[in-house]
Amino acid sequence: MNAIDLLVLNFEEVRRRSIKLWTSIPQEKLLWKPDPEAMSCIEMIRHVLESEHYYYQAIKNKGSLANYKSPFENQPYTTVEAELLLAEPYRLEFMETVQSFANEDLTSIQIDRSDVGYIRDLGDMLLRVAYHESVHTGQLLDYLRSANVTIPKIWD
């Protein structure tokens, strides 16, 4: 297994566990949030999916985007399934692109996001995308505990 295969496996496992968690949230709890300034459960799910799309565009651009138009913007929040359907074509394109990289690309391609404080190798940037989703999965686990919702086993 090479580095690209490991990245793909990591993305697939992170998303599989996220979906397991997201689909366990009762519909009546999707708008729940721990305080007025926090994102609701469904807003956090959208944030993860939309951020992946943004990161993918930044990777293709090899840097931050001056004019980013999100395909998620102005879409109503309804269900987890609707969010996943909206994100599906972007996810497939992103994963195909990840699979198309050569191992050497992981260190030779630079992603310049100096406008937000960093320039990173492609490999580092890809790991950041998965890490971002993982952090929010942890947040949602805490949300569900606070909302007295049964937590699914994501560590299978």
Coordinates of C-alpha atoms in Angstrom, one line a residue:
M1 CA 0.0 0.0 0.0
N2 CA 1.4 3.4 -1.0
A3 CA 0.8 6.8 0.5
I4 CA -2.0 7.6 -1.9
D5 CA -3.8 4.4 -1.0
L6 CA -3.4 5.2 2.7
L7 CA -4.9 8.7 2.1
V8 CA -7.8 7.3 0.3
L9 CA -8.4 4.7 3.0
N10 CA -8.2 7.4 5.6
F11 CA -10.8 9.6 3.8
E12 CA -13.1 6.6 3.3
E13 CA -12.9 5.6 7.0
V14 CA -13.3 9.1 8.3
R15 CA -16.4 9.6 6.1
R16 CA -17.9 6.2 6.9
R17 CA -17.7 7.0 10.6
S18 CA -19.1 10.5 10.1
I19 CA -22.0 9.1 8.1
K20 CA -22.7 6.6 10.8
L21 CA -22.8 9.4 13.4
W22 CA -24.7 11.9 11.2
T23 CA -27.5 9.4 10.2
S24 CA -28.0 8.5 13.9
I25 CA -29.1 12.0 14.7
P26 CA -32.9 12.1 15.1
Q27 CA -34.6 14.5 12.7
E28 CA -35.9 16.5 15.7
K29 CA -32.3 17.1 16.9
L30 CA -30.8 18.3 13.7
L31 CA -31.4 21.9 14.6
W32 CA -30.1 21.4 18.2
K33 CA -27.1 23.3 19.3
P34 CA -25.4 23.7 22.7
D35 CA -25.6 27.5 22.8
P36 CA -26.8 30.3 20.7
E37 CA -23.4 31.0 19.0
A38 CA -22.7 27.3 18.1
M39 CA -23.6 25.6 14.8
S40 CA -26.6 23.3 14.9
C41 CA -26.0 19.6 14.2
I42 CA -27.1 20.0 10.6
E43 CA -25.1 23.2 10.2
M44 CA -22.0 21.4 11.3
I45 CA -22.6 18.5 8.8
R46 CA -23.0 21.1 6.1
H47 CA -19.9 22.9 7.2
V48 CA -17.9 19.7 6.9
L49 CA -19.2 18.9 3.5
E50 CA -18.9 22.4 2.2
S51 CA -15.4 22.8 3.7
E52 CA -14.3 19.6 1.9
H53 CA -15.5 21.2 -1.4
Y54 CA -13.6 24.4 -0.6
Y55 CA -10.4 22.6 0.3
Y56 CA -10.7 20.6 -2.9
Q57 CA -11.0 23.8 -5.0
A58 CA -8.0 25.3 -3.1
I59 CA -6.0 22.1 -3.9
K60 CA -6.9 22.4 -7.6
N61 CA -6.0 26.0 -7.4
K62 CA -2.8 25.3 -5.4
G63 CA -3.9 28.1 -3.1
S64 CA -6.8 29.9 -1.5
L65 CA -9.6 31.1 -3.7
A66 CA -10.3 34.8 -4.0
N67 CA -13.8 34.3 -5.4
Y68 CA -15.3 31.1 -4.0
K69 CA -18.9 30.3 -4.9
S70 CA -20.2 27.5 -2.8
P71 CA -22.7 25.1 -4.4
F72 CA -24.2 24.7 -0.8
E73 CA -25.0 28.4 -0.5
N74 CA -28.7 29.2 -0.2
Q75 CA -29.6 25.5 0.0
P76 CA -32.2 24.8 2.7
Y77 CA -31.3 22.5 5.6
T78 CA -33.6 19.5 5.5
T79 CA -32.1 16.1 6.2
V80 CA -28.8 14.4 6.5
E81 CA -29.6 12.4 3.4
A82 CA -30.3 15.5 1.4
E83 CA -26.9 17.0 2.5
L84 CA -25.1 13.8 1.5
L85 CA -26.9 13.8 -1.9
L86 CA -25.9 17.4 -2.5
A87 CA -22.3 16.7 -1.6
E88 CA -22.0 13.4 -3.5
P89 CA -20.8 14.6 -6.9
Y90 CA -18.2 16.8 -5.3
R91 CA -17.0 14.1 -3.0
L92 CA -16.6 11.7 -6.0
E93 CA -14.7 14.3 -8.0
F94 CA -12.5 15.0 -4.9
M95 CA -11.7 11.3 -4.3
E96 CA -10.9 10.7 -8.0
T97 CA -8.5 13.6 -7.9
V98 CA -6.8 12.2 -4.8
Q99 CA -6.4 8.8 -6.5
S100 CA -4.9 10.5 -9.5
F101 CA -2.0 12.0 -7.6
A102 CA 1.4 10.3 -7.7
N103 CA 3.3 9.7 -4.4
E104 CA 5.8 12.4 -5.5
D105 CA 3.0 15.0 -5.8
L106 CA 2.4 14.8 -2.0
T107 CA 5.7 16.6 -1.4
S108 CA 6.3 18.5 -4.7
I109 CA 2.9 20.3 -5.0
Q110 CA 2.6 23.3 -2.7
I111 CA -0.8 24.7 -1.5
D112 CA -0.3 28.4 -0.8
R113 CA -2.8 29.6 1.8
S114 CA -0.5 32.3 3.1
D115 CA -3.5 34.6 3.3
V116 CA -4.7 32.4 6.3
G117 CA -1.2 31.7 7.6
Y118 CA 0.3 28.7 5.9
I119 CA 1.8 27.1 2.8
R120 CA 1.8 23.3 2.9
D121 CA 2.7 20.3 0.8
L122 CA -0.2 18.6 -0.9
G123 CA 0.1 15.6 1.5
D124 CA -0.2 17.8 4.5
M125 CA -3.2 19.6 3.1
L126 CA -5.0 16.3 2.3
L127 CA -4.4 15.2 5.9
R128 CA -5.8 18.5 7.1
V129 CA -9.0 17.9 5.2
A130 CA -9.6 14.6 6.9
Y131 CA -8.5 16.0 10.3
H132 CA -11.1 18.8 9.9
E133 CA -13.9 16.3 9.5
S134 CA -12.6 14.2 12.4
V135 CA -12.6 17.2 14.7
H136 CA -16.2 18.0 13.9
T137 CA -17.1 14.3 14.4
G138 CA -15.8 14.7 17.9
Q139 CA -17.8 17.8 18.4
L140 CA -21.0 16.2 17.2
L141 CA -20.4 13.3 19.6
D142 CA -20.3 15.8 22.4
Y143 CA -23.4 17.6 21.1
L144 CA -25.3 14.3 21.1
R145 CA -24.2 13.5 24.6
S146 CA -25.4 16.9 25.7
A147 CA -28.7 16.5 23.9
N148 CA -29.2 13.0 25.5
V149 CA -29.1 11.2 22.2
T150 CA -27.9 7.7 22.0
I151 CA -24.4 7.6 20.5
P152 CA -23.7 5.0 17.8
K153 CA -20.6 2.9 17.9
I154 CA -18.3 4.5 15.4
W155 CA -15.2 2.6 16.6
D156 CA -16.1 -0.7 15.0

